[in-house]
């Protein structure tokens, strides 16, 4: 059964949305008119300009607010649902110790020119994120954080040296789809360097990834914004020990 919904702004079902964007124009009346014209072409009718600010030389940031006539059929939305149990740190440790009988080796990095380590650090570092400790806190996980701007050959070398069961890569820089290019390059390099039976689990994450693109990008799993260390740890246990019991 389909479930049709429309955007909510001031009242239920009014179809109102807020949109932000930047135009390569200095802030003046002409630029504001161009912003409203763009919003109208995108289906906002009427479109109201609620914010405009000069952003450097020759660029203006806009926020527009208006009504759209588009509907969403929720029954046709495709997402990647979590298909594995969410385990506590204690449960993850117990499963790894009992089933793997050695520490699970994880190597993490930001590859290419990406120098934004906030994502990978939130998952790996002991301090974690939002009160949840990172994978370094898990006593049965051996974590190697390579940091930022790691080349693919360096990542592969580290994975081999650490006998990695899983490689976690964070990509925040997305200009010109750099995150997609880097991920494809990495997955292809791992396939070339290591046979299937010795290849670590490849996991990437970042705010601009589409979680449904794992197969297309050649990785085992994609995590989007808001991912917690516990989700990643639970996935690693599920994926690496899929043929074994994962409940502690």
mmCIF file of C-alpha atoms in Angstrom:
data_model
loop_
_atom_site.group_PDB
_atom_site.id
_atom_site.type_symbol
_atom_site.label_atom_id
_atom_site.label_comp_id
_atom_site.label_asym_id
_atom_site.label_seq_id
_atom_site.Cartn_x
_atom_site.Cartn_y
_atom_site.Cartn_z
ATOM 1 C CA UNK A 1 0.000 0.000 0.000
ATOM 2 C CA UNK A 2 1.385 3.384 -0.977
ATOM 3 C CA UNK A 3 1.748 6.171 1.592
ATOM 4 C CA UNK A 4 1.689 9.604 -0.007
ATOM 5 C CA UNK A 5 3.088 12.567 1.932
ATOM 6 C CA UNK A 6 3.856 16.186 1.118
ATOM 7 C CA UNK A 7 6.253 18.635 2.812
ATOM 8 C CA UNK A 8 5.234 20.367 6.034
ATOM 9 C CA UNK A 9 6.100 23.989 6.756
ATOM 10 C CA UNK A 10 3.592 26.060 8.719
ATOM 11 C CA UNK A 11 0.584 23.725 8.609
ATOM 12 C CA UNK A 12 0.203 20.034 7.850
ATOM 13 C CA UNK A 13 0.371 19.248 4.149
ATOM 14 C CA UNK A 14 1.003 22.833 3.013
ATOM 15 C CA UNK A 15 3.909 21.776 0.783
ATOM 16 C CA UNK A 16 6.283 24.436 2.107
ATOM 17 C CA UNK A 17 10.050 23.820 1.867
ATOM 18 C CA UNK A 18 13.236 25.753 2.616
ATOM 19 C CA UNK A 19 16.133 25.657 0.177
ATOM 20 C CA UNK A 20 19.675 27.045 0.449
ATOM 21 C CA UNK A 21 22.213 27.512 -2.337
ATOM 22 C CA UNK A 22 25.028 29.777 -3.585
ATOM 23 C CA UNK A 23 25.156 31.692 -6.847
ATOM 24 C CA UNK A 24 28.361 33.098 -8.409
ATOM 25 C CA UNK A 25 27.022 36.660 -8.233
ATOM 26 C CA UNK A 26 27.767 39.630 -5.956
ATOM 27 C CA UNK A 27 24.927 40.432 -3.578
ATOM 28 C CA UNK A 28 22.582 42.958 -5.167
ATOM 29 C CA UNK A 29 18.990 43.160 -6.381
ATOM 30 C CA UNK A 30 19.875 41.372 -9.606
ATOM 31 C CA UNK A 31 21.350 38.442 -7.655
ATOM 32 C CA UNK A 32 18.238 38.236 -5.465
ATOM 33 C CA UNK A 33 16.073 38.165 -8.578
ATOM 34 C CA UNK A 34 18.233 35.393 -10.027
ATOM 35 C CA UNK A 35 17.802 33.375 -6.823
ATOM 36 C CA UNK A 36 14.015 33.687 -6.990
ATOM 37 C CA UNK A 37 14.042 32.759 -10.681
ATOM 38 C CA UNK A 38 16.013 29.613 -9.895
ATOM 39 C CA UNK A 39 13.636 28.686 -7.079
ATOM 40 C CA UNK A 40 10.652 29.163 -9.404
ATOM 41 C CA UNK A 41 12.235 26.918 -12.037
ATOM 42 C CA UNK A 42 12.677 24.271 -9.341
ATOM 43 C CA UNK A 43 8.936 24.303 -8.722
ATOM 44 C CA UNK A 44 8.643 26.661 -5.743
ATOM 45 C CA UNK A 45 5.530 28.796 -6.207
ATOM 46 C CA UNK A 46 5.489 31.284 -4.665
ATOM 47 C CA UNK A 47 9.138 31.547 -3.641
ATOM 48 C CA UNK A 48 10.165 34.004 -0.927
ATOM 49 C CA UNK A 49 13.723 35.163 -0.296
ATOM 50 C CA UNK A 50 14.347 34.930 3.457
ATOM 51 C CA UNK A 51 18.137 35.312 3.617
ATOM 52 C CA UNK A 52 20.961 36.556 1.398
ATOM 53 C CA UNK A 53 24.599 37.104 2.347
ATOM 54 C CA UNK A 54 27.732 37.904 0.388
ATOM 55 C CA UNK A 55 30.191 35.006 0.553
ATOM 56 C CA UNK A 56 33.554 36.301 -0.566
ATOM 57 C CA UNK A 57 34.192 38.108 -3.830
ATOM 58 C CA UNK A 58 31.433 37.512 -6.345
ATOM 59 C CA UNK A 59 29.377 34.885 -4.497
ATOM 60 C CA UNK A 60 26.110 35.114 -2.566
ATOM 61 C CA UNK A 61 24.468 32.559 -0.290
ATOM 62 C CA UNK A 62 20.657 32.420 -0.381
ATOM 63 C CA UNK A 63 17.848 30.820 1.587
ATOM 64 C CA UNK A 64 14.434 30.728 -0.079
ATOM 65 C CA UNK A 65 11.105 29.512 1.262
ATOM 66 C CA UNK A 66 8.105 28.472 -0.791
ATOM 67 C CA UNK A 67 5.481 25.951 -1.762
ATOM 68 C CA UNK A 68 6.064 22.914 -3.992
ATOM 69 C CA UNK A 69 3.474 20.621 -5.492
ATOM 70 C CA UNK A 70 5.547 17.466 -5.397
ATOM 71 C CA UNK A 71 4.402 14.411 -3.462
ATOM 72 C CA UNK A 72 6.454 11.550 -1.994
ATOM 73 C CA UNK A 73 5.368 7.911 -2.128
ATOM 74 C CA UNK A 74 6.994 6.498 1.015
ATOM 75 C CA UNK A 75 6.353 2.922 -0.117
ATOM 76 C CA UNK A 76 8.764 3.446 -3.024
ATOM 77 C CA UNK A 77 11.635 4.870 -0.967
ATOM 78 C CA UNK A 78 14.739 2.661 -1.122
ATOM 79 C CA UNK A 79 17.111 2.648 1.844
ATOM 80 C CA UNK A 80 19.679 0.316 3.380
ATOM 81 C CA UNK A 81 18.104 -1.135 6.511
ATOM 82 C CA UNK A 82 20.243 -2.498 9.327
ATOM 83 C CA UNK A 83 19.988 -6.277 8.977
ATOM 84 C CA UNK A 84 22.096 -7.220 11.986
ATOM 85 C CA UNK A 85 21.650 -6.901 15.758
ATOM 86 C CA UNK A 86 23.033 -3.819 17.482
ATOM 87 C CA UNK A 87 25.462 -5.137 20.102
ATOM 88 C CA UNK A 88 26.947 -3.462 23.144
ATOM 89 C CA UNK A 89 30.727 -3.138 23.525
ATOM 90 C CA UNK A 90 30.654 -6.009 26.008
ATOM 91 C CA UNK A 91 28.766 -8.222 23.568
ATOM 92 C CA UNK A 92 31.113 -7.362 20.686
ATOM 93 C CA UNK A 93 34.144 -8.217 22.822
ATOM 94 C CA UNK A 94 32.605 -11.496 23.926
ATOM 95 C CA UNK A 95 31.737 -12.593 20.390
ATOM 96 C CA UNK A 96 35.167 -11.724 18.985
ATOM 97 C CA UNK A 97 36.970 -13.464 21.822
ATOM 98 C CA UNK A 98 34.853 -16.588 21.655
ATOM 99 C CA UNK A 99 34.457 -16.954 17.900
ATOM 100 C CA UNK A 100 37.519 -15.315 16.356
ATOM 101 C CA UNK A 101 39.864 -16.245 19.217
ATOM 102 C CA UNK A 102 42.139 -13.322 18.463
ATOM 103 C CA UNK A 103 41.790 -9.581 18.283
ATOM 104 C CA UNK A 104 39.872 -8.235 15.314
ATOM 105 C CA UNK A 105 42.205 -5.910 13.391
ATOM 106 C CA UNK A 106 40.791 -2.630 12.075
ATOM 107 C CA UNK A 107 42.709 -0.061 9.998
ATOM 108 C CA UNK A 108 41.177 3.370 9.447
ATOM 109 C CA UNK A 109 42.147 6.423 7.407
ATOM 110 C CA UNK A 110 41.114 9.422 5.338
ATOM 111 C CA UNK A 111 42.438 8.879 1.823
ATOM 112 C CA UNK A 112 43.404 11.191 -1.024
ATOM 113 C CA UNK A 113 43.608 14.893 -0.210
ATOM 114 C CA UNK A 114 40.975 14.622 2.525
ATOM 115 C CA UNK A 115 42.367 16.135 5.724
ATOM 116 C CA UNK A 116 39.124 15.986 7.717
ATOM 117 C CA UNK A 117 39.675 13.357 10.400
ATOM 118 C CA UNK A 118 36.617 14.230 12.495
ATOM 119 C CA UNK A 119 34.620 11.361 10.979
ATOM 120 C CA UNK A 120 37.198 8.595 11.316
ATOM 121 C CA UNK A 121 38.235 9.843 14.766
ATOM 122 C CA UNK A 122 34.617 9.786 15.963
ATOM 123 C CA UNK A 123 34.426 6.087 15.073
ATOM 124 C CA UNK A 124 37.924 4.976 16.118
ATOM 125 C CA UNK A 125 39.129 7.175 18.982
ATOM 126 C CA UNK A 126 38.357 6.190 22.562
ATOM 127 C CA UNK A 127 36.453 9.428 23.164
ATOM 128 C CA UNK A 128 34.071 8.513 20.338
ATOM 129 C CA UNK A 129 31.052 10.708 19.711
ATOM 130 C CA UNK A 130 27.924 11.830 21.586
ATOM 131 C CA UNK A 131 28.924 9.927 24.714
ATOM 132 C CA UNK A 132 29.559 6.638 22.879
ATOM 133 C CA UNK A 133 33.155 5.408 22.975
ATOM 134 C CA UNK A 134 35.019 4.581 19.773
ATOM 135 C CA UNK A 135 36.452 1.271 18.641
ATOM 136 C CA UNK A 136 39.732 1.802 20.521
ATOM 137 C CA UNK A 137 37.661 1.249 23.669
ATOM 138 C CA UNK A 138 36.785 -2.324 22.588
ATOM 139 C CA UNK A 139 39.432 -4.540 24.199
ATOM 140 C CA UNK A 140 39.085 -7.287 21.575
ATOM 141 C CA UNK A 141 39.627 -4.888 18.659
ATOM 142 C CA UNK A 142 43.082 -3.839 17.513
ATOM 143 C CA UNK A 143 42.712 -0.376 15.978
ATOM 144 C CA UNK A 144 45.233 1.390 13.728
ATOM 145 C CA UNK A 145 44.287 4.975 12.837
ATOM 146 C CA UNK A 146 46.469 6.247 9.988
ATOM 147 C CA UNK A 147 44.973 9.746 10.070
ATOM 148 C CA UNK A 148 44.549 12.071 7.096
ATOM 149 C CA UNK A 149 45.723 12.284 3.479
ATOM 150 C CA UNK A 150 46.763 8.651 3.280
ATOM 151 C CA UNK A 151 47.532 7.323 -0.185
ATOM 152 C CA UNK A 152 45.903 4.118 -1.381
ATOM 153 C CA UNK A 153 49.265 2.261 -1.563
ATOM 154 C CA UNK A 154 49.985 3.340 2.030
ATOM 155 C CA UNK A 155 46.565 2.093 3.110
ATOM 156 C CA UNK A 156 47.073 -1.278 1.433
ATOM 157 C CA UNK A 157 50.544 -1.628 2.965
ATOM 158 C CA UNK A 158 49.154 -0.870 6.429
ATOM 159 C CA UNK A 159 46.302 -3.325 5.938
ATOM 160 C CA UNK A 160 48.776 -6.045 5.023
ATOM 161 C CA UNK A 161 51.154 -5.156 7.847
ATOM 162 C CA UNK A 162 48.398 -5.129 10.454
ATOM 163 C CA UNK A 163 46.657 -8.158 8.930
ATOM 164 C CA UNK A 164 43.499 -6.095 8.832
ATOM 165 C CA UNK A 165 40.141 -7.798 9.003
ATOM 166 C CA UNK A 166 38.486 -4.516 8.055
ATOM 167 C CA UNK A 167 39.519 -1.205 6.526
ATOM 168 C CA UNK A 168 37.455 1.855 7.434
ATOM 169 C CA UNK A 169 37.750 4.958 5.245
ATOM 170 C CA UNK A 170 36.173 8.349 5.928
ATOM 171 C CA UNK A 171 35.587 10.825 3.103
ATOM 172 C CA UNK A 172 34.308 14.318 3.865
ATOM 173 C CA UNK A 173 35.685 16.231 0.858
ATOM 174 C CA UNK A 174 33.163 15.755 -1.948
ATOM 175 C CA UNK A 175 33.973 18.464 -4.513
ATOM 176 C CA UNK A 176 33.668 17.061 -8.036
ATOM 177 C CA UNK A 177 32.674 13.716 -6.488
ATOM 178 C CA UNK A 178 36.154 13.208 -5.043
ATOM 179 C CA UNK A 179 34.723 10.794 -2.454
ATOM 180 C CA UNK A 180 33.358 8.541 -5.197
ATOM 181 C CA UNK A 181 36.560 8.648 -7.254
ATOM 182 C CA UNK A 182 38.730 7.885 -4.220
ATOM 183 C CA UNK A 183 36.519 5.003 -3.137
ATOM 184 C CA UNK A 184 36.528 3.390 -6.577
ATOM 185 C CA UNK A 185 40.306 3.774 -6.778
ATOM 186 C CA UNK A 186 40.740 2.198 -3.353
ATOM 187 C CA UNK A 187 38.456 -0.786 -3.970
ATOM 188 C CA UNK A 188 40.074 -1.493 -7.353
ATOM 189 C CA UNK A 189 43.546 -1.332 -5.805
ATOM 190 C CA UNK A 190 42.612 -3.776 -3.040
ATOM 191 C CA UNK A 191 41.154 -6.197 -5.586
ATOM 192 C CA UNK A 192 44.386 -6.016 -7.584
ATOM 193 C CA UNK A 193 46.696 -6.313 -4.583
ATOM 194 C CA UNK A 194 44.967 -9.086 -2.659
ATOM 195 C CA UNK A 195 43.027 -12.224 -3.601
ATOM 196 C CA UNK A 196 39.400 -12.425 -2.484
ATOM 197 C CA UNK A 197 40.131 -14.758 0.404
ATOM 198 C CA UNK A 198 42.723 -12.409 1.924
ATOM 199 C CA UNK A 199 41.012 -9.110 1.225
ATOM 200 C CA UNK A 200 39.800 -7.150 4.272
ATOM 201 C CA UNK A 201 36.268 -5.891 4.612
ATOM 202 C CA UNK A 202 36.088 -2.466 2.932
ATOM 203 C CA UNK A 203 33.859 0.077 4.669
ATOM 204 C CA UNK A 204 33.511 3.757 3.767
ATOM 205 C CA UNK A 205 31.589 6.564 5.393
ATOM 206 C CA UNK A 206 30.825 10.243 5.016
ATOM 207 C CA UNK A 207 27.947 12.725 4.916
ATOM 208 C CA UNK A 208 27.524 12.731 1.134
ATOM 209 C CA UNK A 209 27.589 9.011 0.402
ATOM 210 C CA UNK A 210 24.513 7.178 -0.866
ATOM 211 C CA UNK A 211 24.348 3.999 1.227
ATOM 212 C CA UNK A 212 22.796 2.081 -1.690
ATOM 213 C CA UNK A 213 25.954 2.515 -3.826
ATOM 214 C CA UNK A 214 28.171 -0.042 -2.041
ATOM 215 C CA UNK A 215 28.122 -2.520 -4.911
ATOM 216 C CA UNK A 216 28.712 0.165 -7.531
ATOM 217 C CA UNK A 217 31.707 1.529 -5.610
ATOM 218 C CA UNK A 218 33.160 -1.918 -4.938
ATOM 219 C CA UNK A 219 32.966 -1.804 -1.135
ATOM 220 C CA UNK A 220 31.206 -3.994 1.387
ATOM 221 C CA UNK A 221 29.324 -1.290 3.267
ATOM 222 C CA UNK A 222 28.667 2.444 3.250
ATOM 223 C CA UNK A 223 27.744 4.391 6.374
ATOM 224 C CA UNK A 224 26.192 7.846 6.204
ATOM 225 C CA UNK A 225 25.952 10.766 8.600
ATOM 226 C CA UNK A 226 24.990 10.033 12.190
ATOM 227 C CA UNK A 227 26.665 6.624 12.276
ATOM 228 C CA UNK A 228 27.847 5.558 15.736
ATOM 229 C CA UNK A 229 30.861 3.416 16.727
ATOM 230 C CA UNK A 230 28.466 0.774 18.044
ATOM 231 C CA UNK A 231 26.789 0.442 14.655
ATOM 232 C CA UNK A 232 30.143 -0.039 12.950
ATOM 233 C CA UNK A 233 31.397 -2.549 15.545
ATOM 234 C CA UNK A 234 28.162 -4.534 15.315
ATOM 235 C CA UNK A 235 28.394 -4.591 11.519
ATOM 236 C CA UNK A 236 32.001 -5.813 11.599
ATOM 237 C CA UNK A 237 31.059 -8.678 13.895
ATOM 238 C CA UNK A 238 28.086 -9.562 11.706
ATOM 239 C CA UNK A 239 29.978 -9.369 8.409
ATOM 240 C CA UNK A 240 33.150 -11.121 9.524
ATOM 241 C CA UNK A 241 31.462 -13.785 11.608
ATOM 242 C CA UNK A 242 28.329 -14.235 9.506
ATOM 243 C CA UNK A 243 28.624 -18.003 9.584
ATOM 244 C CA UNK A 244 28.917 -18.006 13.348
ATOM 245 C CA UNK A 245 26.677 -17.023 16.227
ATOM 246 C CA UNK A 246 26.846 -13.275 16.939
ATOM 247 C CA UNK A 247 24.687 -13.069 20.047
ATOM 248 C CA UNK A 248 26.711 -12.919 23.244
#
